[in-house]
Every structure is written in C-alpha cells, then in structure tokens.
Amino acid sequence: MNIGVILAAGFGSRMGSDLPKQFLPLDGKPILVHSAQRFAACEAIDEIVLAVPKTYLSYTKDMLAQYFPGRSFYLIAGGHDRSETLCRLVDFIFETFAVDENTILVTHDGVRPYVTERMILENIEAAKACGACNTVIPAVDTILISEDGAYITSVPDRNLLYHAQTPQSFSAVKLKKLLDRLSLAQLSHMTDGCSVFVTCGEPVRLVRGSSENIKITYPSDLKQV
C-alpha cells in the first residue's frame, strides 16, 4: 500500500494573510487542492491523508467535497510543529490501515502544487529500495556558513550541496520504529522525516526534483507562478 500524506497544518504567517496559505487561490483553486489533485491522479497512490489546522478541519472537508466529489480522503488535525504533526500522522496511519513491511508513506508539502507523477513514482521506488528518500535539486548558488551572523566562517563545496524539496518518502514500519527510538527532546529538533533517519544513522536516497517544484511561502511566490 502506498499512502499519500499531505502536510498542510501550518498557518503560513510569512504570507501575511488571515487565511492559511494552503487555502489561498492559485489559478482559481486553493493551493492545497492543486497538491491533492496531483496525488489523486496518481494510480500508484492507494489512500490520501491530509493534516490541516484543527480549526480548519470542517473547512477542508467541505473544500475536498467540492473539488473531489466521490473521492474519499482522511483528515487529521496537525500538531504545534512539523515533528508533532508527523508523529500524529504516523500514529493515525497505523491505527487506520493494515500497515505492513510494504507500506510506503509519500509525504508532501501542501503548498508545493507542482509535484509531478514522475517524482511521486520515483519516491515510491526509492523508499521501497532504501527505506527513505528525499526529493532534491542541486544548489546553484554559493552557500555561506557564518557562526556569528556577521562574518563568513566557511564556504562549503557547492557540488556537495542540495536544496531539499518534497516528496519525502519512507517505509512506514521503519519510520515508526525510528520515531519510537527518539526522545521528545530529540523529536523537537527534527524538521522532517528525513532528519529522523539521518539522526538515527539510516541511509536516505536522493530523488531528482525540479526547480518548478516550488514551495509557496511569500506573496511574491504567487505572482511568479
């Protein structure tokens, strides 16, 4: 079983809107609908679970009914940060579905509306082979490290650097085992599922992303798409 997991539990304060950015319109439809449509159209995805703000559960349910008549989705309330949301999602999935060693979770930012089927399929294959993968693109800019925020400390080799995108995909069983190994203090520093694998010394394979697979964060991002 391959489960699409769409993370849309934030409020997007940097967008400067009263409405969480995942619900803002893009080409006449909410951004989150665009992202969900990419997963709904992929035949390799068996079920889709969305994590949204608790206060927007009913709003999201009505929105999905409008744009996906007859299609079933699972909705849960997200946590106060991404790591708590991920833990809630994993717990929900194990409680709801018949999870086994072949179950793959394809996790995706709700505000990356241009994910492609190729990325989703390659994520599934990489997660099956390795246990975890992250969609990435090579860094094109020089990245600087500054320990004090005032002076350059070092300049890492750009050829070794990548920009992380999503999807990130995992063996559900392996992710659950690793999450259970970490303390609450450790989990509080995890920014995503791949951080869990890396912290636990587990390999994470790279999947080729795209410069078009942008995350909509600022008002200017909506003007560019």
mmCIF file of C-alpha atoms in Angstrom:
data_model
loop_
_atom_site.group_PDB
_atom_site.id
_atom_site.type_symbol
_atom_site.label_atom_id
_atom_site.label_comp_id
_atom_site.label_asym_id
_atom_site.label_seq_id
_atom_site.Cartn_x
_atom_site.Cartn_y
_atom_site.Cartn_z
ATOM 1 C CA MET A 1 0.000 0.000 0.000
ATOM 2 C CA ASN A 2 1.217 3.492 -0.911
ATOM 3 C CA ILE A 3 -0.247 6.300 1.175
ATOM 4 C CA GLY A 4 -0.012 9.931 0.129
ATOM 5 C CA VAL A 5 0.496 12.139 3.178
ATOM 6 C CA ILE A 6 -0.058 15.854 2.592
ATOM 7 C CA LEU A 7 1.260 18.177 5.289
ATOM 8 C CA ALA A 8 -0.834 21.350 5.420
ATOM 9 C CA ALA A 9 -1.106 22.076 9.131
ATOM 10 C CA GLY A 10 0.709 25.409 9.243
ATOM 11 C CA PHE A 11 -0.750 28.894 9.144
ATOM 12 C CA GLY A 12 1.836 30.462 6.819
ATOM 13 C CA SER A 13 2.453 33.643 8.792
ATOM 14 C CA ARG A 14 5.065 34.814 6.262
ATOM 15 C CA MET A 15 2.327 35.065 3.630
ATOM 16 C CA GLY A 16 0.698 37.887 5.614
ATOM 17 C CA SER A 17 -2.837 36.581 5.051
ATOM 18 C CA ASP A 18 -5.648 35.911 7.505
ATOM 19 C CA LEU A 19 -6.365 32.697 5.616
ATOM 20 C CA PRO A 20 -3.678 29.974 5.875
ATOM 21 C CA LYS A 21 -1.683 29.999 2.658
ATOM 22 C CA GLN A 22 -2.641 26.441 1.666
ATOM 23 C CA PHE A 23 -6.202 27.690 1.165
ATOM 24 C CA LEU A 24 -5.301 30.755 -0.892
ATOM 25 C CA PRO A 25 -6.361 30.679 -4.552
ATOM 26 C CA LEU A 26 -3.996 29.690 -7.336
ATOM 27 C CA ASP A 27 -5.428 29.639 -10.873
ATOM 28 C CA GLY A 28 -8.936 29.637 -9.450
ATOM 29 C CA LYS A 29 -8.468 26.804 -6.935
ATOM 30 C CA PRO A 30 -6.963 26.604 -3.430
ATOM 31 C CA ILE A 31 -3.253 25.746 -3.444
ATOM 32 C CA LEU A 32 -3.953 22.640 -1.369
ATOM 33 C CA VAL A 33 -6.404 21.377 -3.984
ATOM 34 C CA HIS A 34 -3.690 21.538 -6.648
ATOM 35 C CA SER A 35 -1.377 19.459 -4.466
ATOM 36 C CA ALA A 36 -4.095 16.947 -3.614
ATOM 37 C CA GLN A 37 -5.043 16.597 -7.287
ATOM 38 C CA ARG A 38 -1.511 15.500 -8.168
ATOM 39 C CA PHE A 39 -1.767 12.651 -5.664
ATOM 40 C CA ALA A 40 -5.361 11.769 -6.519
ATOM 41 C CA ALA A 41 -4.392 11.442 -10.178
ATOM 42 C CA CYS A 42 -1.516 9.044 -9.458
ATOM 43 C CA GLU A 43 -2.751 5.460 -9.712
ATOM 44 C CA ALA A 44 0.118 4.226 -7.524
ATOM 45 C CA ILE A 45 -1.329 6.107 -4.531
ATOM 46 C CA ASP A 46 -3.916 3.994 -2.723
ATOM 47 C CA GLU A 47 -5.027 6.383 0.048
ATOM 48 C CA ILE A 48 -4.503 10.063 0.863
ATOM 49 C CA VAL A 49 -4.252 11.560 4.349
ATOM 50 C CA LEU A 50 -4.125 15.314 4.956
ATOM 51 C CA ALA A 51 -3.017 17.084 8.122
ATOM 52 C CA VAL A 52 -4.530 20.557 8.476
ATOM 53 C CA PRO A 53 -5.026 23.057 11.320
ATOM 54 C CA LYS A 54 -7.606 21.811 13.825
ATOM 55 C CA THR A 55 -9.740 24.912 13.285
ATOM 56 C CA TYR A 56 -9.859 24.191 9.541
ATOM 57 C CA LEU A 57 -10.913 20.533 9.607
ATOM 58 C CA SER A 58 -14.529 21.285 8.650
ATOM 59 C CA TYR A 59 -13.414 23.902 6.110
ATOM 60 C CA THR A 60 -11.084 21.390 4.453
ATOM 61 C CA LYS A 61 -13.720 18.659 4.437
ATOM 62 C CA ASP A 62 -16.141 20.942 2.575
ATOM 63 C CA MET A 63 -13.405 22.046 0.177
ATOM 64 C CA LEU A 64 -12.461 18.470 -0.706
ATOM 65 C CA ALA A 65 -16.119 17.536 -1.217
ATOM 66 C CA GLN A 66 -16.434 20.426 -3.670
ATOM 67 C CA TYR A 67 -13.373 19.618 -5.763
ATOM 68 C CA PHE A 68 -13.268 15.821 -5.392
ATOM 69 C CA PRO A 69 -16.876 14.573 -5.486
ATOM 70 C CA GLY A 70 -16.951 10.861 -4.723
ATOM 71 C CA ARG A 71 -13.285 10.701 -3.703
ATOM 72 C CA SER A 72 -12.510 9.792 -0.085
ATOM 73 C CA PHE A 73 -9.760 11.448 1.924
ATOM 74 C CA TYR A 74 -8.653 11.090 5.527
ATOM 75 C CA LEU A 75 -8.236 14.263 7.602
ATOM 76 C CA ILE A 76 -6.438 14.796 10.903
ATOM 77 C CA ALA A 77 -5.524 17.851 12.952
ATOM 78 C CA GLY A 78 -1.861 18.763 12.812
ATOM 79 C CA GLY A 79 0.370 19.389 15.806
ATOM 80 C CA HIS A 80 2.057 22.571 17.007
ATOM 81 C CA ASP A 81 5.082 21.905 14.787
ATOM 82 C CA ARG A 82 6.075 19.636 11.900
ATOM 83 C CA SER A 83 7.569 16.890 14.058
ATOM 84 C CA GLU A 84 4.414 16.592 16.175
ATOM 85 C CA THR A 85 2.297 16.587 13.026
ATOM 86 C CA LEU A 86 4.427 13.791 11.562
ATOM 87 C CA CYS A 87 4.073 11.721 14.744
ATOM 88 C CA ARG A 88 0.300 12.219 14.727
ATOM 89 C CA LEU A 89 0.106 11.173 11.101
ATOM 90 C CA VAL A 90 2.155 8.028 11.658
ATOM 91 C CA ASP A 91 0.051 7.048 14.679
ATOM 92 C CA PHE A 92 -3.151 7.669 12.718
ATOM 93 C CA ILE A 93 -1.946 5.593 9.779
ATOM 94 C CA PHE A 94 -1.035 2.634 11.994
ATOM 95 C CA GLU A 95 -4.421 2.849 13.720
ATOM 96 C CA THR A 96 -6.401 3.180 10.489
ATOM 97 C CA PHE A 97 -4.741 0.995 7.869
ATOM 98 C CA ALA A 98 -3.355 -2.538 7.696
ATOM 99 C CA VAL A 99 0.273 -1.422 7.667
ATOM 100 C CA ASP A 100 2.935 -3.963 6.747
ATOM 101 C CA GLU A 101 6.546 -4.059 5.570
ATOM 102 C CA ASN A 102 5.470 -2.968 2.086
ATOM 103 C CA THR A 103 3.594 0.158 3.173
ATOM 104 C CA ILE A 104 5.156 3.357 1.836
ATOM 105 C CA LEU A 105 4.354 6.875 3.022
ATOM 106 C CA VAL A 106 4.810 9.591 0.403
ATOM 107 C CA THR A 107 4.846 12.820 2.417
ATOM 108 C CA HIS A 108 4.438 16.154 0.653
ATOM 109 C CA ASP A 109 4.099 19.848 1.461
ATOM 110 C CA GLY A 110 0.564 21.019 0.815
ATOM 111 C CA VAL A 111 1.946 24.240 -0.660
ATOM 112 C CA ARG A 112 4.086 22.576 -3.349
ATOM 113 C CA PRO A 113 1.386 22.384 -6.037
ATOM 114 C CA TYR A 114 3.663 21.416 -8.934
ATOM 115 C CA VAL A 115 4.854 17.992 -7.831
ATOM 116 C CA THR A 116 4.843 15.583 -10.775
ATOM 117 C CA GLU A 117 3.803 11.972 -11.117
ATOM 118 C CA ARG A 118 7.409 11.133 -12.026
ATOM 119 C CA MET A 119 8.591 12.436 -8.641
ATOM 120 C CA ILE A 120 5.888 10.510 -6.790
ATOM 121 C CA LEU A 121 6.674 7.246 -8.584
ATOM 122 C CA GLU A 122 10.430 7.607 -8.149
ATOM 123 C CA ASN A 123 9.872 8.351 -4.452
ATOM 124 C CA ILE A 124 7.904 5.138 -4.045
ATOM 125 C CA GLU A 125 10.584 3.055 -5.754
ATOM 126 C CA ALA A 126 13.424 4.682 -3.800
ATOM 127 C CA ALA A 127 11.647 4.235 -0.467
ATOM 128 C CA LYS A 128 10.998 0.580 -1.265
ATOM 129 C CA ALA A 129 14.657 0.034 -2.091
ATOM 130 C CA CYS A 130 16.278 2.131 0.650
ATOM 131 C CA GLY A 131 13.672 2.805 3.334
ATOM 132 C CA ALA A 132 13.739 6.583 2.906
ATOM 133 C CA CYS A 133 14.271 9.195 0.222
ATOM 134 C CA ASN A 134 14.218 12.954 -0.249
ATOM 135 C CA THR A 135 13.435 14.876 -3.432
ATOM 136 C CA VAL A 136 16.228 17.384 -4.064
ATOM 137 C CA ILE A 137 17.781 19.720 -6.610
ATOM 138 C CA PRO A 138 21.480 20.672 -6.745
ATOM 139 C CA ALA A 139 22.407 24.015 -5.197
ATOM 140 C CA VAL A 140 23.115 26.626 -7.856
ATOM 141 C CA ASP A 141 24.073 29.460 -5.516
ATOM 142 C CA THR A 142 27.156 29.595 -3.323
ATOM 143 C CA ILE A 143 26.136 28.807 0.269
ATOM 144 C CA LEU A 144 27.997 30.566 3.084
ATOM 145 C CA ILE A 145 28.361 29.450 6.692
ATOM 146 C CA SER A 146 28.560 32.088 9.410
ATOM 147 C CA GLU A 147 28.757 31.087 13.060
ATOM 148 C CA ASP A 148 28.118 34.607 14.392
ATOM 149 C CA GLY A 149 25.891 36.062 11.681
ATOM 150 C CA ALA A 150 28.402 38.801 10.985
ATOM 151 C CA TYR A 151 31.381 37.155 9.234
ATOM 152 C CA ILE A 152 31.865 34.222 6.900
ATOM 153 C CA THR A 153 33.140 31.166 8.723
ATOM 154 C CA SER A 154 33.473 28.845 5.733
ATOM 155 C CA VAL A 155 32.356 28.244 2.173
ATOM 156 C CA PRO A 156 31.297 24.626 1.598
ATOM 157 C CA ASP A 157 31.779 22.934 -1.761
ATOM 158 C CA ARG A 158 28.649 23.756 -3.760
ATOM 159 C CA ASN A 159 28.935 20.446 -5.624
ATOM 160 C CA LEU A 160 28.081 18.668 -2.374
ATOM 161 C CA LEU A 161 25.014 20.781 -1.561
ATOM 162 C CA TYR A 162 21.371 20.226 -2.447
ATOM 163 C CA HIS A 163 18.104 22.040 -1.840
ATOM 164 C CA ALA A 164 15.589 19.758 -0.138
ATOM 165 C CA GLN A 165 12.090 19.605 -1.562
ATOM 166 C CA THR A 166 9.239 17.180 -1.116
ATOM 167 C CA PRO A 167 8.001 14.493 -1.537
ATOM 168 C CA GLN A 168 9.946 12.683 1.141
ATOM 169 C CA SER A 169 9.007 9.025 1.300
ATOM 170 C CA PHE A 170 9.510 6.284 3.853
ATOM 171 C CA SER A 171 8.879 2.719 4.771
ATOM 172 C CA ALA A 172 6.042 3.217 7.267
ATOM 173 C CA VAL A 173 7.294 0.425 9.531
ATOM 174 C CA LYS A 174 10.858 1.721 9.597
ATOM 175 C CA LEU A 175 9.781 5.320 10.216
ATOM 176 C CA LYS A 176 7.588 4.245 13.136
ATOM 177 C CA LYS A 177 10.429 2.246 14.695
ATOM 178 C CA LEU A 178 12.811 5.189 14.439
ATOM 179 C CA LEU A 179 10.308 7.684 15.845
ATOM 180 C CA ASP A 180 9.750 5.391 18.819
ATOM 181 C CA ARG A 181 13.511 5.382 19.489
ATOM 182 C CA LEU A 182 13.778 9.159 19.796
ATOM 183 C CA SER A 183 13.104 11.180 22.930
ATOM 184 C CA LEU A 184 10.727 14.138 22.954
ATOM 185 C CA ALA A 185 13.748 16.450 23.165
ATOM 186 C CA GLN A 186 15.278 14.860 20.069
ATOM 187 C CA LEU A 187 11.991 14.976 18.192
ATOM 188 C CA SER A 188 11.639 18.684 18.916
ATOM 189 C CA HIS A 189 14.737 19.308 16.761
ATOM 190 C CA MET A 190 13.520 17.211 13.830
ATOM 191 C CA THR A 191 12.457 19.317 10.858
ATOM 192 C CA ASP A 192 11.126 16.416 8.778
ATOM 193 C CA GLY A 193 11.093 12.663 8.401
ATOM 194 C CA CYS A 194 14.466 12.540 6.697
ATOM 195 C CA SER A 195 16.002 14.205 9.756
ATOM 196 C CA VAL A 196 14.768 11.237 11.783
ATOM 197 C CA PHE A 197 16.557 8.764 9.514
ATOM 198 C CA VAL A 198 19.777 10.772 9.367
ATOM 199 C CA THR A 199 19.821 11.261 13.153
ATOM 200 C CA CYS A 200 19.434 7.513 13.612
ATOM 201 C CA GLY A 201 22.234 6.771 11.145
ATOM 202 C CA GLU A 202 19.933 5.360 8.464
ATOM 203 C CA PRO A 203 20.506 5.992 4.728
ATOM 204 C CA VAL A 204 18.322 8.396 2.751
ATOM 205 C CA ARG A 205 18.388 8.150 -1.019
ATOM 206 C CA LEU A 206 18.161 11.241 -3.247
ATOM 207 C CA VAL A 207 15.442 11.621 -5.880
ATOM 208 C CA ARG A 208 15.696 14.255 -8.603
ATOM 209 C CA GLY A 209 13.311 17.150 -8.090
ATOM 210 C CA SER A 210 12.672 20.219 -10.232
ATOM 211 C CA SER A 211 13.141 23.967 -9.984
ATOM 212 C CA GLU A 212 9.419 24.219 -10.794
ATOM 213 C CA ASN A 213 8.505 22.206 -7.692
ATOM 214 C CA ILE A 214 8.439 25.373 -5.589
ATOM 215 C CA LYS A 215 7.086 25.840 -2.094
ATOM 216 C CA ILE A 216 4.751 28.814 -1.943
ATOM 217 C CA THR A 217 5.866 30.836 1.077
ATOM 218 C CA TYR A 218 5.655 34.556 0.301
ATOM 219 C CA PRO A 219 3.133 36.703 -1.624
ATOM 220 C CA SER A 220 5.745 37.107 -4.375
ATOM 221 C CA ASP A 221 5.690 33.335 -4.938
ATOM 222 C CA LEU A 222 2.054 33.532 -6.029
ATOM 223 C CA LYS A 223 2.936 36.270 -8.511
ATOM 224 C CA GLN A 224 5.668 34.127 -10.084
ATOM 225 C CA VAL A 225 3.544 31.038 -10.744
#
